[in-house]
mmCIF file of C-alpha atoms and ligand atoms in Angstrom:
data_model
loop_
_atom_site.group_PDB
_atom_site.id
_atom_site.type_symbol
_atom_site.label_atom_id
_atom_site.label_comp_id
_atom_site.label_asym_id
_atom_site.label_seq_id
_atom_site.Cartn_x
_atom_site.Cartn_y
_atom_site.Cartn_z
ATOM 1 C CA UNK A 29 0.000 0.000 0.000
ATOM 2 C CA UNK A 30 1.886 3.352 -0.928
ATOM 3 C CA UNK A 31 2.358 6.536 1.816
ATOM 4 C CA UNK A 32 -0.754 7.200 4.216
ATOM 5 C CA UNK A 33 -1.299 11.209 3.167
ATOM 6 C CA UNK A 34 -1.676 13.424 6.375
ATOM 7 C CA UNK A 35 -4.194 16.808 6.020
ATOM 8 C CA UNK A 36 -4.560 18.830 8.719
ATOM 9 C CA UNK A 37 -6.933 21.833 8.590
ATOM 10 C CA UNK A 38 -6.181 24.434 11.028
ATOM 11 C CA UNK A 39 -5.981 28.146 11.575
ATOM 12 C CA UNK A 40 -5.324 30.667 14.495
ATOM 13 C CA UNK A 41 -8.583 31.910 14.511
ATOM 14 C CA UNK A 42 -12.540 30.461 15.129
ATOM 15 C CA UNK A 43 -15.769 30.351 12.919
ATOM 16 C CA UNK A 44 -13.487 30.245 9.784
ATOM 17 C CA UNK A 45 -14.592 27.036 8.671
ATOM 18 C CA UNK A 46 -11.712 24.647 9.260
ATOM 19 C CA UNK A 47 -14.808 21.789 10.538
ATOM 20 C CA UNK A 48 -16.087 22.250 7.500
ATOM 21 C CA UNK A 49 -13.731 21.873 5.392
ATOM 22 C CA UNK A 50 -11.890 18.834 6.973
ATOM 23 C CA UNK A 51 -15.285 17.069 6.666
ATOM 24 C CA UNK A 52 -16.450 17.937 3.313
ATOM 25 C CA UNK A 53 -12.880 16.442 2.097
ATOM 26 C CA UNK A 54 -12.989 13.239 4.230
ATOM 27 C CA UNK A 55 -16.610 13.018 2.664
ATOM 28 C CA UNK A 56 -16.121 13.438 -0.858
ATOM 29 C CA UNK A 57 -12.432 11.733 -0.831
ATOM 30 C CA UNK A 58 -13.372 8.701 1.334
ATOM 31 C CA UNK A 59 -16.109 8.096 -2.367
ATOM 32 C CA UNK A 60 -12.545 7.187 -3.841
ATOM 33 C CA UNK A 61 -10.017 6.111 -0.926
ATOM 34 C CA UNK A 62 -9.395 4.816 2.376
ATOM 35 C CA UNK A 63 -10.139 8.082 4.735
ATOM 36 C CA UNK A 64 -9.745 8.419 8.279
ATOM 37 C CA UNK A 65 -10.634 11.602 10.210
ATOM 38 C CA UNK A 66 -9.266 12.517 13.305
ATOM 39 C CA UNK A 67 -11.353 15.216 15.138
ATOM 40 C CA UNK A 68 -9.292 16.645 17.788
ATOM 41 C CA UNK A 69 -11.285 19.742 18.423
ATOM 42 C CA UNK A 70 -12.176 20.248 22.219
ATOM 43 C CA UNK A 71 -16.182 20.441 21.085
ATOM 44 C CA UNK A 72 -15.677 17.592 18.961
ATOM 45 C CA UNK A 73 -17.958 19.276 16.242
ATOM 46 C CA UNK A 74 -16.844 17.024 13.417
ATOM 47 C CA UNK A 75 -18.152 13.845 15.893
ATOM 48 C CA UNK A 76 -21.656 15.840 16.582
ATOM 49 C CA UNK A 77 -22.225 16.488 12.785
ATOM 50 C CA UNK A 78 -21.870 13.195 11.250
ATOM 51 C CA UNK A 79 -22.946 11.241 14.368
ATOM 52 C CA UNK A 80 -26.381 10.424 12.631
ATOM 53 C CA UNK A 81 -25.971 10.194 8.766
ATOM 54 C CA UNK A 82 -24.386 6.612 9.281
ATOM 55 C CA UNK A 83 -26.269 5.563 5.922
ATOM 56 C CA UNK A 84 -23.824 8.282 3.785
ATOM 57 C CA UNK A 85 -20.398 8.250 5.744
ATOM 58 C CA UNK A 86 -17.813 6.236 4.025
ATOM 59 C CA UNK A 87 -14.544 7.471 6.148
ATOM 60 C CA UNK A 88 -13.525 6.124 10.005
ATOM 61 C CA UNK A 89 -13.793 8.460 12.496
ATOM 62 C CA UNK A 90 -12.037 8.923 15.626
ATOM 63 C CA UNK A 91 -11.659 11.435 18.327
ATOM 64 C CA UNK A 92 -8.025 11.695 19.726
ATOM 65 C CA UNK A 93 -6.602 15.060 21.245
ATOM 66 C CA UNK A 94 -3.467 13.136 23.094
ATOM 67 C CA UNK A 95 -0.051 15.279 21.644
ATOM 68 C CA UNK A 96 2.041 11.805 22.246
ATOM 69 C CA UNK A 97 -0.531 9.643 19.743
ATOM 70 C CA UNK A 98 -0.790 12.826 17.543
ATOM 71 C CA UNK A 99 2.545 13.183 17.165
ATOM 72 C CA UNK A 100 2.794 9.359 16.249
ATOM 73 C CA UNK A 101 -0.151 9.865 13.108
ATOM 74 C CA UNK A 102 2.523 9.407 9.970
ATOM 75 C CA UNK A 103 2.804 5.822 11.495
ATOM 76 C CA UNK A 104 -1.006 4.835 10.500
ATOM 77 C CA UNK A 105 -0.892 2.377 7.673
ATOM 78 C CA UNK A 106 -4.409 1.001 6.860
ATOM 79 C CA UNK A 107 -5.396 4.475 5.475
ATOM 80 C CA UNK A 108 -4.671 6.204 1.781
ATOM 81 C CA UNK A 109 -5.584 9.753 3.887
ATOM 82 C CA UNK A 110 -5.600 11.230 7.308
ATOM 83 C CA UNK A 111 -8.062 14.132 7.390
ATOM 84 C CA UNK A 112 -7.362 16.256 10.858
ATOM 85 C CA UNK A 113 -9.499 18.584 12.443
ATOM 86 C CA UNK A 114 -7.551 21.387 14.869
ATOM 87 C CA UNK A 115 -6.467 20.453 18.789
ATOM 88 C CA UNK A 116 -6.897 23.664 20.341
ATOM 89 C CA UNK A 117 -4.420 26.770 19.744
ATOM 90 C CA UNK A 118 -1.369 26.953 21.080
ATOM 91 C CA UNK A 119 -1.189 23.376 22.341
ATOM 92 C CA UNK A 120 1.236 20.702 22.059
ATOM 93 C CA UNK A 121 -1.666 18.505 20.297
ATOM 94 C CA UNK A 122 -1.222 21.268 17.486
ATOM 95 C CA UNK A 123 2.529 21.594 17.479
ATOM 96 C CA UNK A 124 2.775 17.544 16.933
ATOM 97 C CA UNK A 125 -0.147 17.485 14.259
ATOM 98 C CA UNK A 126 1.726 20.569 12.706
ATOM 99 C CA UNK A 127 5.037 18.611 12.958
ATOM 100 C CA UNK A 128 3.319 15.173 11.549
ATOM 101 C CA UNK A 129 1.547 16.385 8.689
ATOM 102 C CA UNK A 130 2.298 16.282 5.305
ATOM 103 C CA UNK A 131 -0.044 18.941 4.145
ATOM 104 C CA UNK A 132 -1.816 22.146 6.234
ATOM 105 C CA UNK A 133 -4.721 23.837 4.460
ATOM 106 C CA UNK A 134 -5.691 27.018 6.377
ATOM 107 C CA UNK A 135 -9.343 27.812 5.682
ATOM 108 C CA UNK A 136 -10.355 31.264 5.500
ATOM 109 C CA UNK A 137 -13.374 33.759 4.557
ATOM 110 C CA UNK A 138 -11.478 36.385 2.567
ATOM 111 C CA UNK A 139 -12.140 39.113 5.392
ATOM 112 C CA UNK A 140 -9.224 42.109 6.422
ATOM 113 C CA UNK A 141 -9.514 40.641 9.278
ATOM 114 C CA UNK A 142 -9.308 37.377 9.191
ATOM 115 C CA UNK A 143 -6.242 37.640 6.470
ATOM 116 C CA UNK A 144 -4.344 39.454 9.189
ATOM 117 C CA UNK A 145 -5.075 36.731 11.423
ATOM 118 C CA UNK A 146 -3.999 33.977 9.061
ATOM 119 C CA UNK A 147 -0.725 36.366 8.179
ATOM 120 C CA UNK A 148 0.122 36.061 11.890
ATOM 121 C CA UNK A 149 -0.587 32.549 11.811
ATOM 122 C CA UNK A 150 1.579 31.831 8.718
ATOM 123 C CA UNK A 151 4.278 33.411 10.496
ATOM 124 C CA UNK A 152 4.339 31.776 14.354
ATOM 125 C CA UNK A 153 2.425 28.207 13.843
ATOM 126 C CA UNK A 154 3.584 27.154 9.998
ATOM 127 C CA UNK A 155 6.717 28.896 8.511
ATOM 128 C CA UNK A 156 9.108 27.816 11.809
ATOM 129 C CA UNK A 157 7.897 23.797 11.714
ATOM 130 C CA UNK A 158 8.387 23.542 7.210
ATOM 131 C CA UNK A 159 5.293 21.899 6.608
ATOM 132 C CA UNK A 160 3.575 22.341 3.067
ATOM 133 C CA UNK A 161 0.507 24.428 3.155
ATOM 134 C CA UNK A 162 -2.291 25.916 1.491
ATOM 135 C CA UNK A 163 -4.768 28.468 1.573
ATOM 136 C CA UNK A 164 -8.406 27.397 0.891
ATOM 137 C CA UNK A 165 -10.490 31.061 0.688
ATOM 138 C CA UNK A 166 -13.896 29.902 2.066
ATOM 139 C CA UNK A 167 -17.343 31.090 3.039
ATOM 140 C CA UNK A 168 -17.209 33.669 -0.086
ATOM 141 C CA UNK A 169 -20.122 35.872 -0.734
ATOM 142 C CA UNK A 170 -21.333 35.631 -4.598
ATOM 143 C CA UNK A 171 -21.735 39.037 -4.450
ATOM 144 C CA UNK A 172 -17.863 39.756 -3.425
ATOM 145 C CA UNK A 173 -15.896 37.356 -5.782
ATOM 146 C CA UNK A 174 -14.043 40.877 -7.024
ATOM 147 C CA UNK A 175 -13.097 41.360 -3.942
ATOM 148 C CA UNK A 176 -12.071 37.491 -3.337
ATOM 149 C CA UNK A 177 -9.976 38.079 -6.276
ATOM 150 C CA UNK A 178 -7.940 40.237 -4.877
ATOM 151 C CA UNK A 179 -7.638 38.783 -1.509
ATOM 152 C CA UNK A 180 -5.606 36.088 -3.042
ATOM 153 C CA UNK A 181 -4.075 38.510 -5.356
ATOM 154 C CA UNK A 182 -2.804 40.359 -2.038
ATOM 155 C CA UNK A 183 -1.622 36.507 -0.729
ATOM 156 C CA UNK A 184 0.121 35.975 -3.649
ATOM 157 C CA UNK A 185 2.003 39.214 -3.975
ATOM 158 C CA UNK A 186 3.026 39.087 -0.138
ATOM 159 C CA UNK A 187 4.242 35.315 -0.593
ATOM 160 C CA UNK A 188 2.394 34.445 2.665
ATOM 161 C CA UNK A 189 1.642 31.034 0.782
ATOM 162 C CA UNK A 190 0.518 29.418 -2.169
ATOM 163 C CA UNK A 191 -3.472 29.390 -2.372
ATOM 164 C CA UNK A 192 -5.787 27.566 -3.452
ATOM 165 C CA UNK A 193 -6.860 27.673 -7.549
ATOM 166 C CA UNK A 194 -10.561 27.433 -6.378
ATOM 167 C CA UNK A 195 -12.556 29.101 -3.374
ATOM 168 C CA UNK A 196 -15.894 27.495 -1.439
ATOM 169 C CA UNK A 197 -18.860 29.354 -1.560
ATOM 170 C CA UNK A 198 -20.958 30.731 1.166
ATOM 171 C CA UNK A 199 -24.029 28.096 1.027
ATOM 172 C CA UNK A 200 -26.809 27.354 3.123
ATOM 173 C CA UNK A 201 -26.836 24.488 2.340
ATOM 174 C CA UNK A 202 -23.393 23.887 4.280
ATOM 175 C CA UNK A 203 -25.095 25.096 8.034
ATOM 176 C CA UNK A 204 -28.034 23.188 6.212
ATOM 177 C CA UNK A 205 -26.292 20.155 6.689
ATOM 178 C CA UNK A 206 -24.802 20.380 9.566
ATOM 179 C CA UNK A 207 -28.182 21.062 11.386
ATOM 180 C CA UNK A 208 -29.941 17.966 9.733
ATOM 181 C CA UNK A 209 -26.385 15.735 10.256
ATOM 182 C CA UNK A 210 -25.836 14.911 7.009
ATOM 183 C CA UNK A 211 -22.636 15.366 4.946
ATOM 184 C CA UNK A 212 -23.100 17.801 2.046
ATOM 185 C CA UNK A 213 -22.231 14.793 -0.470
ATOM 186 C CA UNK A 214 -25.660 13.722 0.656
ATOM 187 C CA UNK A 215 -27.581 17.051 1.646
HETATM 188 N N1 LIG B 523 -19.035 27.576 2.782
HETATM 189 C C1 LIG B 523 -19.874 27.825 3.784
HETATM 190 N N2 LIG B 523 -21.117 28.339 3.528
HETATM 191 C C2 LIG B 523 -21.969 28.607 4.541
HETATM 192 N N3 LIG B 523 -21.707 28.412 5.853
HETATM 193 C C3 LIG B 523 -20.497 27.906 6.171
HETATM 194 C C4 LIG B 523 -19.517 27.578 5.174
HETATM 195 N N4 LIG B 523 -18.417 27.092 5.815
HETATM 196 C C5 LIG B 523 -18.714 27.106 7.129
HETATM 197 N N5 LIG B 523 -19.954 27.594 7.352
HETATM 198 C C6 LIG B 523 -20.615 27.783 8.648
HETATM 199 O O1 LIG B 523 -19.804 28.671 9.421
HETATM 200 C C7 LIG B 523 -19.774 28.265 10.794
HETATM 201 C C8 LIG B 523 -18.332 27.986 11.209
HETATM 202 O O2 LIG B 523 -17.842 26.892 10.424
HETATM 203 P P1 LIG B 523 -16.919 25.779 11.099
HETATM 204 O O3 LIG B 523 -17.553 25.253 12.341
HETATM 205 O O4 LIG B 523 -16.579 24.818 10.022
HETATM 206 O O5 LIG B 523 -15.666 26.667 11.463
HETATM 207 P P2 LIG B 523 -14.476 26.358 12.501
HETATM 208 O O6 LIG B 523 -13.330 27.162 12.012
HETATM 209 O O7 LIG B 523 -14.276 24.888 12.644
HETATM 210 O O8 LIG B 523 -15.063 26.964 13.847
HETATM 211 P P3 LIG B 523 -14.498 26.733 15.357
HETATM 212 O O9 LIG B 523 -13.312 27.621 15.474
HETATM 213 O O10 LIG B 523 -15.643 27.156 16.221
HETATM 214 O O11 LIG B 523 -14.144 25.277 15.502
HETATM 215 C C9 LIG B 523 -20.680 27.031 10.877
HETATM 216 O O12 LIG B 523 -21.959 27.443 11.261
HETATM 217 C C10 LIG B 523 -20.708 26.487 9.444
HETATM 218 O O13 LIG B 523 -21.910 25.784 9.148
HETATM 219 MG MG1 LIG B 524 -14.342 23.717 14.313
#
């Protein structure tokens, strides 16, 4: 079986969608692969949502917020991906899912603020540990896809990191979803 992939979705600040997007990608690769996701958030949000649509959820689950067994994910064999959701800020759980991943994706709505947050968090949680990373622009008005534009324009011209080709839209049908505990594969 080749390399187990490790994801990790995570960002320095809340409400940015980074449950979201860790399981929407477990949901719609786990159609194609092996998937495991590992919800390490402290309100286990990722557990709550899918804990009813058992007919439409093709990935494992588990919750695990321990920084020694975190730190230990690359070893995991018996899946093609590893799809994390964030231990809280600042803790060691982060630092070894930081250090153990093979990818970061950094979710975030295209907001001043929240682009000043994710510049900081660029800067003291990814840049010092080398891991690859990506930013995924989410929650993205239709009416502000100008202004989307040049977020990522901005990104790009600072070098904060690569982002993204294409951005998530702001849906109901996402909180949708989450309120009726289905996946959005099967909403
Ligand atoms: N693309 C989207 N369209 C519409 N609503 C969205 C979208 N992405 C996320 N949301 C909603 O935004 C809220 C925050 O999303 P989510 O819980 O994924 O963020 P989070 O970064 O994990 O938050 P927290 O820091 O609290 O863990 C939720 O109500 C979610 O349903
Ligand atoms: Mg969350």
């Amino acid at each position: 079986m080749s390399k187990t992939i490790i994801l990790a979705v995570v960002n320095g600040k809340g409400d940015v969608s980074k449950t979201t997007t860790a399981v929407n990608l477990a949901a719609i690769l786990s159609k194609k692969q092996e998937v495991l996701l590992v919800d390490s958030e402290h309100q286990k949000s990722a557990t709550w949502w899918t804990r009813r649509d058992k007919e439409g959820i093709y990935f494992d689950l588990t919750v695990e917020n321990n920084a020694k067994l975190l730190a230990q994910i690359y070893q995991i064999s018996n899946y093609r991906l590893v799809v994390g959701t964030p231990p809280a800020l600042r803790s060691e759980g982060l630092r070894a899912v930081i250090l153990s991943a093979d990818h970061l994706i950094l979710s975030i709505p295209p907001t001043l603020m929240d682009l000043t947050t994710l510049i900081k968090s660029v800067h003291t949680m990814v840049v010092p540990f080398k891991t690859a990373h990506l930013v995924l622009l989410t929650k993205i008005d239709s009416r502000s896809v100008k202004e989307t534009l040049e977020a990522k324009n901005t990104l790009l011209e600072l070098k904060i990191t690569p982002t993204c080709h294409t951005f998530i839209r702001q849906y109901k049908a996402h909180e949708r979803a989450v309120l009726e505990g289905v996946l959005i594969t099967e909403w």
